[in-house]
CSV table of C-alpha atoms in Angstrom, one decimal:
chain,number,residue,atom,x,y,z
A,157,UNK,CA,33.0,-27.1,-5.6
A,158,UNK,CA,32.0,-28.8,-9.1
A,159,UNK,CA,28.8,-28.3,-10.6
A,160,UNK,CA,27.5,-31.7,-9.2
A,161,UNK,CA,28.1,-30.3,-6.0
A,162,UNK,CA,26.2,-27.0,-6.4
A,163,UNK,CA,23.4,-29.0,-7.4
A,164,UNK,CA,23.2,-31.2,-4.9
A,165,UNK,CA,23.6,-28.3,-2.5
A,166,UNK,CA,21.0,-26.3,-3.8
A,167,UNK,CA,18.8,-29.6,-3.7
A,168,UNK,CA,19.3,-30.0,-0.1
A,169,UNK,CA,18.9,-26.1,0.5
A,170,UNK,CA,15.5,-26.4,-1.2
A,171,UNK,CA,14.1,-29.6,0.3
A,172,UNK,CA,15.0,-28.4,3.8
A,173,UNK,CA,13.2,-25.5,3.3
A,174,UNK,CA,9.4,-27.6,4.0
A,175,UNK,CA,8.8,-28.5,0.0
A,176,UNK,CA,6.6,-31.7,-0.2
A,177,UNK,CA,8.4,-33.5,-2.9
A,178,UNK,CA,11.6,-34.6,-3.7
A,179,UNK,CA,13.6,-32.0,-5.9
A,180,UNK,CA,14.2,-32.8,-9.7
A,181,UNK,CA,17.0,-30.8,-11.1
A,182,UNK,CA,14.5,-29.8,-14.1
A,183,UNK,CA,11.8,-28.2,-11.8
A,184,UNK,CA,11.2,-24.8,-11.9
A,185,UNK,CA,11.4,-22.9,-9.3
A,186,UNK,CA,8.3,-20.8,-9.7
A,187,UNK,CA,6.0,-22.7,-11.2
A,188,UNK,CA,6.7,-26.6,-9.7
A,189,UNK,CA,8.2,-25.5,-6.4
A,190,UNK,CA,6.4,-22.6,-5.6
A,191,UNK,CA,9.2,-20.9,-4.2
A,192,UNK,CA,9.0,-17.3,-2.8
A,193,UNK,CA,11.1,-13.9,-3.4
A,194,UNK,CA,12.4,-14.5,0.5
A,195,UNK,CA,12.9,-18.1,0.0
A,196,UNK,CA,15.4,-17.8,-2.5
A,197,UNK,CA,16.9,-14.9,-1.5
A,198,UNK,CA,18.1,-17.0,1.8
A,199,UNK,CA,19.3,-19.5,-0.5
A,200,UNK,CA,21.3,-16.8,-2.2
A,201,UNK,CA,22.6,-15.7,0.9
A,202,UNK,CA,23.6,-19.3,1.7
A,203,UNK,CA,25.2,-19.9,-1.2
A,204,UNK,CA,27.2,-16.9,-1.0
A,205,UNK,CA,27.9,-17.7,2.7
A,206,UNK,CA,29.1,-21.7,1.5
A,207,UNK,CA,30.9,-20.2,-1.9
A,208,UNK,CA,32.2,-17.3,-0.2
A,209,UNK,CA,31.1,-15.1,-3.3
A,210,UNK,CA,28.5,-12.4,-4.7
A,211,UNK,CA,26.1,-13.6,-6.5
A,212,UNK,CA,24.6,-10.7,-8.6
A,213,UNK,CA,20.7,-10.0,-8.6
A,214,UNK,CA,20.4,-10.2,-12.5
A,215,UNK,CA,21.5,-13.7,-12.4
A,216,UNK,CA,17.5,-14.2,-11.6
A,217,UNK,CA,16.4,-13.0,-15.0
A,218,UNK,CA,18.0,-16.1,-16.0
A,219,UNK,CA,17.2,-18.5,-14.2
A,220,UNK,CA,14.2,-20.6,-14.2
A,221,UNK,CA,15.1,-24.2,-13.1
A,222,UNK,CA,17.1,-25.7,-10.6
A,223,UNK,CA,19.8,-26.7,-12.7
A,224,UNK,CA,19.7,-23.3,-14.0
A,225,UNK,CA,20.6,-21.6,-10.9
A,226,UNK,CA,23.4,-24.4,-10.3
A,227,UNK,CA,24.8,-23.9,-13.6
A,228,UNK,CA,24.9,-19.8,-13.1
A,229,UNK,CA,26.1,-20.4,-9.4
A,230,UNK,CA,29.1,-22.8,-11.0
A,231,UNK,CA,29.9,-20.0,-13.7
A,232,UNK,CA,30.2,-17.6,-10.9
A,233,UNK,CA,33.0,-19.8,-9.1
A,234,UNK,CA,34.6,-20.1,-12.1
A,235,UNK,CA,34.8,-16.2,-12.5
A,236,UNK,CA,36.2,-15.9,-8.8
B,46,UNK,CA,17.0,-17.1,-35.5
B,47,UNK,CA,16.4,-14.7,-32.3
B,48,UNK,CA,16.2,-17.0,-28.8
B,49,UNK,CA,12.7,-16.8,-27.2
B,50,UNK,CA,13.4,-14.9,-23.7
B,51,UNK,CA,12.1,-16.0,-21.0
B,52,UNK,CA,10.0,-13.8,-19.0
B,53,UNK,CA,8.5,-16.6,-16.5
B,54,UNK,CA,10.9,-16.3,-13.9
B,55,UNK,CA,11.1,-15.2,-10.2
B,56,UNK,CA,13.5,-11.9,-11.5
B,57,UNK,CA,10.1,-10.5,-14.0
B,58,UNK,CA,7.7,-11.0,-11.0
B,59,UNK,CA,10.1,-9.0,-8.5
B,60,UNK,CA,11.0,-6.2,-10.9
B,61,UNK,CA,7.3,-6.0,-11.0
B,62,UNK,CA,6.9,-5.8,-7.2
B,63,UNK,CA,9.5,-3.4,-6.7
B,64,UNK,CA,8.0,-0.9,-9.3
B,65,UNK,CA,4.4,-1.4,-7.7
B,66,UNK,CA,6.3,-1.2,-3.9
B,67,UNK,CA,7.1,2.4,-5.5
B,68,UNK,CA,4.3,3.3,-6.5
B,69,UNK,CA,2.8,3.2,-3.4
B,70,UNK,CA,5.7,5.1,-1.8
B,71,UNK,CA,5.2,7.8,-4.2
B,72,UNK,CA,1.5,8.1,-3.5
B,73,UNK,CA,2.5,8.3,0.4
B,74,UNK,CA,4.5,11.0,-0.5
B,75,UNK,CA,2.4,13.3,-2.6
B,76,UNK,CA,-0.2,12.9,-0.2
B,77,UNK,CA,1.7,13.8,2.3
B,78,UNK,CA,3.7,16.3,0.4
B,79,UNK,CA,-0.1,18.2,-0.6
B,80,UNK,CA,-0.7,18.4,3.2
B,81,UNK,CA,2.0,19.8,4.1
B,82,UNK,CA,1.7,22.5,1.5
B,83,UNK,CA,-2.3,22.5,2.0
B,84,UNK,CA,-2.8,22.4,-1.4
B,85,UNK,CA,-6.5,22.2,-1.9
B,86,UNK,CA,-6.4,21.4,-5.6
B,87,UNK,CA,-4.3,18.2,-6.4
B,88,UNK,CA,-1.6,18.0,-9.4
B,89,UNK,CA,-3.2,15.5,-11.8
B,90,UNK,CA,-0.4,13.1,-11.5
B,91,UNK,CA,-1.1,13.3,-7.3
B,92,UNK,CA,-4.4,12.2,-8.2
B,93,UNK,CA,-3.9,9.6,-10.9
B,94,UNK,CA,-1.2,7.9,-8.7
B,95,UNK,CA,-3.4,8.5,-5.5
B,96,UNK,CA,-6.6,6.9,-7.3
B,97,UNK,CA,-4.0,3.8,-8.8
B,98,UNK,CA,-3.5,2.4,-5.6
B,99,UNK,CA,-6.2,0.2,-5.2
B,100,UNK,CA,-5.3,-1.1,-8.8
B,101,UNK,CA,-1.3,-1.5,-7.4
B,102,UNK,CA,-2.5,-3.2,-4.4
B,103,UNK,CA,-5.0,-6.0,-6.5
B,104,UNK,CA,-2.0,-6.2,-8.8
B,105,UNK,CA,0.4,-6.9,-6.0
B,106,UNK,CA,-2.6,-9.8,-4.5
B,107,UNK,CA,-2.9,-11.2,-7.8
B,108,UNK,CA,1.0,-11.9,-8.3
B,109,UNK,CA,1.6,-13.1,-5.0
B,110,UNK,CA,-1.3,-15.9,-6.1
B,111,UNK,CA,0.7,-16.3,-9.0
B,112,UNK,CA,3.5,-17.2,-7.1
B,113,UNK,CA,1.4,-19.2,-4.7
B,114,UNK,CA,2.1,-23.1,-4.4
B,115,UNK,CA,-0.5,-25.0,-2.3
B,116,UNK,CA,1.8,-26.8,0.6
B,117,UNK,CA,1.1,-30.0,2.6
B,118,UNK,CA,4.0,-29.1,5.2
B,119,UNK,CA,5.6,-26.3,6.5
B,120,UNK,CA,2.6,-23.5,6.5
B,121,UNK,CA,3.5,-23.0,9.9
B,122,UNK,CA,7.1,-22.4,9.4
B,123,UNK,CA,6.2,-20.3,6.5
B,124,UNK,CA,3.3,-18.2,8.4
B,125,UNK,CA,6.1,-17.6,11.5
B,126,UNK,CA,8.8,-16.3,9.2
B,127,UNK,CA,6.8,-13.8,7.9
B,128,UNK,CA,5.3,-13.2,11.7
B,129,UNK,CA,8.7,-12.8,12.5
B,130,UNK,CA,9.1,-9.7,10.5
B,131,UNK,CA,5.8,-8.2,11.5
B,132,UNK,CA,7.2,-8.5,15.0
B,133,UNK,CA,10.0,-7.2,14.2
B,134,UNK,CA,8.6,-4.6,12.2
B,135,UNK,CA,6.1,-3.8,15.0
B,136,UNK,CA,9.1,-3.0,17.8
B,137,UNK,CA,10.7,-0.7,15.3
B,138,UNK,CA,7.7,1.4,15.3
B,139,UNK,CA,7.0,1.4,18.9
B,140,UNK,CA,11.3,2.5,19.2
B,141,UNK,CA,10.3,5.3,16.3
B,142,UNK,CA,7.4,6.4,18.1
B,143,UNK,CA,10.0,6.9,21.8
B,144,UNK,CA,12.3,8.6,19.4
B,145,UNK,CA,9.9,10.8,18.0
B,146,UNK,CA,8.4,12.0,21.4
B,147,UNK,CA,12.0,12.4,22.8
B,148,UNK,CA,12.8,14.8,19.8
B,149,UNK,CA,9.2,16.8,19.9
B,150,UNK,CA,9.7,17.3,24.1
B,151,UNK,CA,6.7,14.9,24.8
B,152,UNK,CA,6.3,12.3,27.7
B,153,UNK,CA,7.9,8.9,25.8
B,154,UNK,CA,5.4,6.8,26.1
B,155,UNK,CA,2.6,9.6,24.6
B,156,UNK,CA,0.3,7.8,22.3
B,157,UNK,CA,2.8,4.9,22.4
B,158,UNK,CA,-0.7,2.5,23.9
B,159,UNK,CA,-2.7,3.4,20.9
B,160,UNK,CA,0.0,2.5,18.5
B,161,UNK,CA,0.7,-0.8,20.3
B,162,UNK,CA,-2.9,-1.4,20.2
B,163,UNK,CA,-3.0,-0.5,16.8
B,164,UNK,CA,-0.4,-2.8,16.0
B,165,UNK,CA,-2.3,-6.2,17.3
B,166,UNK,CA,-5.5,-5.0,16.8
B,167,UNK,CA,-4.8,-4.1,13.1
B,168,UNK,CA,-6.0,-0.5,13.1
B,169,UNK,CA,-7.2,1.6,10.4
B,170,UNK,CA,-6.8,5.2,10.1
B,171,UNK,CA,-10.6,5.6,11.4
B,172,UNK,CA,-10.3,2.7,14.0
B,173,UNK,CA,-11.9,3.0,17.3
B,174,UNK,CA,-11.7,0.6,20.2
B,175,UNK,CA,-13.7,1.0,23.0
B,176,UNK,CA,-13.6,4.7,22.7
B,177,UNK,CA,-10.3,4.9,21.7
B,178,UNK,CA,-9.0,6.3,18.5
B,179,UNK,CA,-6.3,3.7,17.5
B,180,UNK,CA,-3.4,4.5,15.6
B,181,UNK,CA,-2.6,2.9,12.4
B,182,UNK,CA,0.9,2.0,11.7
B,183,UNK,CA,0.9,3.1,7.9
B,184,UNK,CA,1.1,-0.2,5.6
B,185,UNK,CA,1.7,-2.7,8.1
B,186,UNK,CA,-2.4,-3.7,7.6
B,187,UNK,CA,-1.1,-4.9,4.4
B,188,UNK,CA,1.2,-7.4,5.7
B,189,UNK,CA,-1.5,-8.8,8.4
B,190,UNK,CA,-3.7,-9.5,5.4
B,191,UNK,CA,-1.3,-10.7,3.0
B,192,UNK,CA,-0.1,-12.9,6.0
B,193,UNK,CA,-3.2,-14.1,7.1
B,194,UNK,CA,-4.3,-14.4,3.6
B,195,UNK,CA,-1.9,-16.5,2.3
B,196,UNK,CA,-2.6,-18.6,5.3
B,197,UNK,CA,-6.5,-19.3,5.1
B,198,UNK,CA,-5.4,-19.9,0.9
B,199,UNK,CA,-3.6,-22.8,2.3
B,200,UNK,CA,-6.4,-24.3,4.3
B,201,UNK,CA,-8.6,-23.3,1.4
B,202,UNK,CA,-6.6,-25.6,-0.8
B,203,UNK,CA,-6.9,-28.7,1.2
B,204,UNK,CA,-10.5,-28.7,-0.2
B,205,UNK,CA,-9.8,-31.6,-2.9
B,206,UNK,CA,-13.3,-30.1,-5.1
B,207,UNK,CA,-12.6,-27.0,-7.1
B,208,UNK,CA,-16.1,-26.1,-7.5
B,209,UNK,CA,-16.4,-26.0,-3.0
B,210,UNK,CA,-13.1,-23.8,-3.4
B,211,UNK,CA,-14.7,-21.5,-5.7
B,212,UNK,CA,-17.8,-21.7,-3.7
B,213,UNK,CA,-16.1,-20.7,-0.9
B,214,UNK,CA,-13.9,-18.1,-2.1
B,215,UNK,CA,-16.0,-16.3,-4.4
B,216,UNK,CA,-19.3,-16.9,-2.3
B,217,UNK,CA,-17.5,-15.1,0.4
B,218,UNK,CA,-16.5,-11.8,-1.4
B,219,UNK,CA,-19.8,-12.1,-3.2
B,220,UNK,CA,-21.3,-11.9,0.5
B,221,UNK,CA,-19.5,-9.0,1.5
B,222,UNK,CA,-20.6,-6.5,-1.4
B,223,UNK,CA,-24.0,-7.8,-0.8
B,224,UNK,CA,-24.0,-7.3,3.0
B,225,UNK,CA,-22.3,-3.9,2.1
B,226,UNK,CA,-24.8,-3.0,-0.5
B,227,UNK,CA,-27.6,-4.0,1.2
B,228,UNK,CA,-27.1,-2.8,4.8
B,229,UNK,CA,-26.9,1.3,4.1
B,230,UNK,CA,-23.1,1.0,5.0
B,231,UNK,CA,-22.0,2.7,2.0
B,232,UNK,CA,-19.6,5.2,2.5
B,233,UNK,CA,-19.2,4.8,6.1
B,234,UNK,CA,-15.7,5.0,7.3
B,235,UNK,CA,-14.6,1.8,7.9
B,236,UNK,CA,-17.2,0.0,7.1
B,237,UNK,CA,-16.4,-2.7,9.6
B,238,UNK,CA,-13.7,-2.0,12.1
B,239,UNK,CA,-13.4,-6.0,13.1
B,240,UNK,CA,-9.5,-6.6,14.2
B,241,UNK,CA,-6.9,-7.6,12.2
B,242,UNK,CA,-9.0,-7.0,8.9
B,243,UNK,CA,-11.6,-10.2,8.1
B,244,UNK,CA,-12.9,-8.7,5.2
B,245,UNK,CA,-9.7,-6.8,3.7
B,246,UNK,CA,-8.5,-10.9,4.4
B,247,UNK,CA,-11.0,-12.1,2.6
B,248,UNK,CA,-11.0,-9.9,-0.3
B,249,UNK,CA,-7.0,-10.5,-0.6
B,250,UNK,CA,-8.2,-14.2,-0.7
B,251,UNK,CA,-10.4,-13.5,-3.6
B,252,UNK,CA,-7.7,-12.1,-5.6
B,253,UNK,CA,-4.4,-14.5,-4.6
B,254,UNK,CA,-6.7,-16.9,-5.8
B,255,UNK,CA,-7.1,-15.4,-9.0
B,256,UNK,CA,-3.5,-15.5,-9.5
B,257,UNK,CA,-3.4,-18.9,-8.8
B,258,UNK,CA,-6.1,-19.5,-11.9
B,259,UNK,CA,-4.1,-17.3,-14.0
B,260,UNK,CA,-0.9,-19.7,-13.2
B,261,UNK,CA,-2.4,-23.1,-13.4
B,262,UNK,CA,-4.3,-22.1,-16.6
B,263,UNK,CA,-1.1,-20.5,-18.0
B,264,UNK,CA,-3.7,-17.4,-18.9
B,265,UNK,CA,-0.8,-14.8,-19.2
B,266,UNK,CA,1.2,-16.4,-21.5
B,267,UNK,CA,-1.6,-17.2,-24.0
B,268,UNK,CA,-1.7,-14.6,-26.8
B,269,UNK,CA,-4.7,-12.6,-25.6
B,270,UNK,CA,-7.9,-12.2,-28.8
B,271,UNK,CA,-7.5,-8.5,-29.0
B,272,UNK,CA,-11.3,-7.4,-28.8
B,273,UNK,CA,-11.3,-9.2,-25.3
B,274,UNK,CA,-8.8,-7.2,-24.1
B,275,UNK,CA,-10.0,-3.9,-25.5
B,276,UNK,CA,-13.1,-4.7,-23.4
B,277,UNK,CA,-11.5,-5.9,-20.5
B,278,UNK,CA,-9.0,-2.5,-20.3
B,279,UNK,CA,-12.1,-0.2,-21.2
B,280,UNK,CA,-13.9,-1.7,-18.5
B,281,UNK,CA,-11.0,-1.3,-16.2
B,282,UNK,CA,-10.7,2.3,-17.4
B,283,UNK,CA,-14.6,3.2,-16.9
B,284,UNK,CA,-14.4,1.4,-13.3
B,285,UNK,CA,-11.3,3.5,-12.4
B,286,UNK,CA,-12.5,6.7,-13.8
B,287,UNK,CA,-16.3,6.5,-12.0
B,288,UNK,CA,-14.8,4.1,-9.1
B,289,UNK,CA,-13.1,3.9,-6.3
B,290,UNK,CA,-11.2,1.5,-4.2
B,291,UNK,CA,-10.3,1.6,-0.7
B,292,UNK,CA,-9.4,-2.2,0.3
B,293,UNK,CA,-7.9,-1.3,3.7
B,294,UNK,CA,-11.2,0.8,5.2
B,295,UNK,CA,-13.6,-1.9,2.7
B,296,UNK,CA,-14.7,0.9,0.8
B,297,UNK,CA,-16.0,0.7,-2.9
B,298,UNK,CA,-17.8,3.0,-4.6
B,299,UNK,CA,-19.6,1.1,-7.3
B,300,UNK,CA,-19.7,-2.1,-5.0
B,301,UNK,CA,-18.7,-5.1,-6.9
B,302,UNK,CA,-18.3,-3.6,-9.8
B,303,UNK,CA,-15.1,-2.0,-8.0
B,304,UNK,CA,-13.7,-5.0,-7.7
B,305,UNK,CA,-14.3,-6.9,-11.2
B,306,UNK,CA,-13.0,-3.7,-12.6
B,307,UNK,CA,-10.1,-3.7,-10.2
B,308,UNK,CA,-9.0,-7.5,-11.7
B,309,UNK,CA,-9.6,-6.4,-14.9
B,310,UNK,CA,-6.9,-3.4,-14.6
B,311,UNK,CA,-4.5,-5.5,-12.7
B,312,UNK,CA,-4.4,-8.3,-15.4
B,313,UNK,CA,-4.1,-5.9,-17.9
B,314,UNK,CA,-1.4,-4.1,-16.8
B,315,UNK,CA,0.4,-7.6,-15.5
B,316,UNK,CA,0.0,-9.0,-19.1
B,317,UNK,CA,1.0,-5.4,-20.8
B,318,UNK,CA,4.1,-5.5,-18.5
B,319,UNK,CA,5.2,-9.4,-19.8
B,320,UNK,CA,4.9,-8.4,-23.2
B,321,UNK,CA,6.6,-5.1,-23.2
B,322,UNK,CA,9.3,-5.4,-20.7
B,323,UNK,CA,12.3,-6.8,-21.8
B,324,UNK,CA,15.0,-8.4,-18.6
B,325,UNK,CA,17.9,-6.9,-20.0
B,326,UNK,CA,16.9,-3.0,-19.0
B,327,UNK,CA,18.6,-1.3,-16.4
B,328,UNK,CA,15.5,-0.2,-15.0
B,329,UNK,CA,14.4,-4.1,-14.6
B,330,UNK,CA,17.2,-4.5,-12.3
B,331,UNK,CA,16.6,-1.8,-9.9
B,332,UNK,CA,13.2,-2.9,-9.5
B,333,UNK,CA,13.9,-6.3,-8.9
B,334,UNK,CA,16.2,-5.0,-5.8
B,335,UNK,CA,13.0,-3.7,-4.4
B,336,UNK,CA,11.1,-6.2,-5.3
B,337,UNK,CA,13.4,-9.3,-3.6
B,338,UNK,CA,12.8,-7.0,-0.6
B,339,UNK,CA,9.1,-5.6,-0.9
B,340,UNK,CA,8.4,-8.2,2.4
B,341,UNK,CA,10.6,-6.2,4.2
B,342,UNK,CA,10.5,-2.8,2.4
B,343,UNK,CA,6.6,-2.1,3.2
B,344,UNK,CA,7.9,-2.8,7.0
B,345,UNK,CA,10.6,-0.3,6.6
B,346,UNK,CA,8.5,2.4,5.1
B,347,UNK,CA,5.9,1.6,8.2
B,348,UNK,CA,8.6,2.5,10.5
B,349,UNK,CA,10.6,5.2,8.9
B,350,UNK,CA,6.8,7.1,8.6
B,351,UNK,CA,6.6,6.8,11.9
B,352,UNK,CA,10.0,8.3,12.9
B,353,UNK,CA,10.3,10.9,10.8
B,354,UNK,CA,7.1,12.1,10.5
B,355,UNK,CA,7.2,13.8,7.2
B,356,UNK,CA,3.8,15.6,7.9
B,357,UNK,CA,5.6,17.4,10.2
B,358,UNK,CA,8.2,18.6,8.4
B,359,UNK,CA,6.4,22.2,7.9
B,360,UNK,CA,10.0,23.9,6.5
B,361,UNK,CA,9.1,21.9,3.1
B,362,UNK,CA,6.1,23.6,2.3
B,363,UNK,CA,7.8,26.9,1.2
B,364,UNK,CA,9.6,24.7,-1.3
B,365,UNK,CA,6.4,23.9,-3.0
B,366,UNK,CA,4.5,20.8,-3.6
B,367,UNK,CA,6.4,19.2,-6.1
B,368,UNK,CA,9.9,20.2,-5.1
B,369,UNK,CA,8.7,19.0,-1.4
B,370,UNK,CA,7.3,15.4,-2.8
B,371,UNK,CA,10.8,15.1,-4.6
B,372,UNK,CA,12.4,15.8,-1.6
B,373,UNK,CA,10.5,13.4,0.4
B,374,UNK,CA,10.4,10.9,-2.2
B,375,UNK,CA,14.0,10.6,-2.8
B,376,UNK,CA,15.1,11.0,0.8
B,377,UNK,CA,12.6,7.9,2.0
B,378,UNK,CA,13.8,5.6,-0.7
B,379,UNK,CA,17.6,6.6,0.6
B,380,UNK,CA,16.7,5.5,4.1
B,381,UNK,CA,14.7,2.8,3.1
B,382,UNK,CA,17.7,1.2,0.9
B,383,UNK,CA,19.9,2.1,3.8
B,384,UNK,CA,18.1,-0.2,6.3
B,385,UNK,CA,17.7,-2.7,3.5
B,386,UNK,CA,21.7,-3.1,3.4
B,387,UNK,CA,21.6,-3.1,7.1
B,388,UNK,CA,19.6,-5.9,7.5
B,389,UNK,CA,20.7,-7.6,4.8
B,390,UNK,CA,24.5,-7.7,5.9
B,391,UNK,CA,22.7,-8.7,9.6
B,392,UNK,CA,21.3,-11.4,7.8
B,393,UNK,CA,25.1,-12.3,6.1
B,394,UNK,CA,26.8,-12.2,9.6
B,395,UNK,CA,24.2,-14.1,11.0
B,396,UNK,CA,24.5,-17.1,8.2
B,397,UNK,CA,27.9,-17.4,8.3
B,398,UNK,CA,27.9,-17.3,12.2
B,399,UNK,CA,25.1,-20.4,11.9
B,400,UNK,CA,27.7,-22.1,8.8
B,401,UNK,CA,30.8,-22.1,11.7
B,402,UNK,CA,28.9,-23.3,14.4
B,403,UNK,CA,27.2,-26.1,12.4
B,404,UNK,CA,31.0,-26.7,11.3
């Protein structure tokens, strides 16, 4: 999967999981989507499930956006 | 030139869940570690950790506010997965209490009514329901009212005037300590025994709400004047030396006072923590893995108190105090990781199951 497609994945993940508006890749995911510890932890474990790789805890200190986590997921699958 | 880190995201806020999750393990365990070894005069860390939980547990309100994003869908779906675990959580503790009697020779369902009881009800250690002494299932009150809380914050937020929000947020904690100052209630355990814990709610309300100020007025990341936060941390010190704070049994010794002071500590040490903690420590890390898990962590410690019954364990007091606290300490966190990785691979099986049959 190219990065395009991780974003568009986690996108989807995020606006199925009840948020109000529509997803902009720049949002963060604290502040403007208001997601919580369990909510992204089950995107984690999706994305891991879809990817079919680990994603380490740390990568959280890094990320603060959407595209943020997209562009750590993508780095991931390139280290695979 | 040195890159700015930044400390705003969801891996800072967990690191600093997971060390205040532990923090209230460890005062568990010296608590329970000084009755087994009936020690009638505390170590000063057992009581400075012991007297910090009310602090921990407005510190741990405050950031889930800080987290909290008013919602015009999904509360329901929201409120249920978090139900979920409760109910979840709840039939682990019934299954340790069976266990427990089978191992100490008792009938199996001995005192399993009260517990159940306990469990919808939302029992404190002193709750009494028609004459019967309920059992409390250790934190699990915690999760009712961080549940519930987080649920009436919702409907709270539908209010479109801020001033009728604070009016009805504030006004109602500011009701409360006058109703318990006023009424001769001070000091009596509970002070109200209503089920599943109005007032512990409404007090969690207060403070989630606070969070939410702090975010939307981007308070912590302001550089603080220092002689206001002198005052605020010597106020916080003064209230926590001639204080007390008991938020699950309502109980506060200088009334209101309590609880301004309470704030004042929590922000403190939340603002202390952004500036001094840096991501890139080890340390960070492992507290972040508690933190990611503290919904299901306080749970877990509910039900591994229950089935292994540390006040029980009589052998440990010959250790000592402190040896037996270490040895309790380290042992729960072992089990408690353990059925962490259990449930998370669960949860793994489960997801890819749901993947190949949406396939």
């Amino acid at each position: 999967m190219n990065r395009e497609k991780i974003l568009e994945y986690i996108i989807s993940s995020i606006e199925s999981m009840d948020t109000d508006e529509a997803v902009d890749p720049e949002a963060s995911l604290i502040d403007d989507l208001g997601l919580e510890s369990l909510q992204i932890y089950e995107l984690i474990a999706e994305l891991e499930a879809v990817l079919g790789i680990r994603i380490p805890e740390k990568i959280l200190m890094r990320v603060d956006t959407v595209e943020d986590l997209a562009d750590e997921v993508y780095r991931l699958t390139g280290e695979k | 030139m040195e890159q700015k880190i930044n400390k705003n995201v969801i891996g800072m806020w967990d690191a600093l869940k997971g060390g205040l999750v532990l923090v209230v393990i460890l005062g568990h365990t010296f608590a329970t570690a000084a009755e087994i070894c009936q020690v009638s005069e505390w170590p000063i860390l057992f009581r400075l950790i012991s007297k910090s939980q009310g602090v921990v547990i407005f510190t741990f309100f405050i950031i889930s506010g800080y987290l909290f994003k008013p919602k015009k869908n999904g509360i329901g779906k929201q409120y249920f997965s978090y139900l979920r675990i409760y109910l979840i959580a709840s039939v682990g503790i019934v299954f340790a209490q069976i266990i427990h009697n089978y191992f100490s020779g008792t009938a199996w369902n001995e005192q399993l009514g009260r517990l159940i009881l306990g469990l919808f009800y939302g029992a404190t250690s002193h709750s009494v329901l028609n004459g019967v002494r309920l059992i409390s299932p250790v934190a699990m009150w915690f999760f009712l009212v961080f549940m519930n809380g987080s649920l009436i914050l919702q409907w709270i937020m539908r209010l479109k005037k801020e001033k009728i929000r604070n009016m009805v947020i504030f006004g109602g904690v500011i009701i409360f300590f006058l109703w318990y100052g006023l009424t001769g209630q001070w000091g009596k355990y509970p002070f109200t025994d209503a089920p599943l814990f109005p007032i512990q709610t409404g007090v969690a309300v207060g403070l989630m709400y606070i969070g939410y100020l702090l975010k939307e007025n981007k308070v912590l990341f302001r550089p603080f004047k220092l002689c206001f936060c002198l005052t605020a941390a010597m106020f916080a010190l003064a209230v926590f030396y001639y204080g007390d704070m008991d938020i699950v049994n309502n109980q506060y010794r200088l009334g209101i006072l309590d609880w301004a002071g309470g704030i004042c500590g929590a922000v403190t040490l939340i603002a202390v923590y952004i500036r001094i903690c840096n991501p890139d420590w080890k340390i960070i890390e492992w507290l972040m893995w508690l933190g990611r898990r503290s919904m299901w962590i306080i749970p877990i410690h509910s039900v591994e108190t229950m089935l292994i019954r540390w006040d029980e364990r009589q052998s440990l007091a010959a250790a000592g105090v402190w040896p037996a606290a270490i040895i309790i300490f380290i042992l729960r966190c072992t089990i408690i990781v353990f059925i962490c990785q259990v449930i998370e691979k669960l949860q793994r099986k489960i997801q890819i199951k749901k993947r190949k049959t949406a396939v």
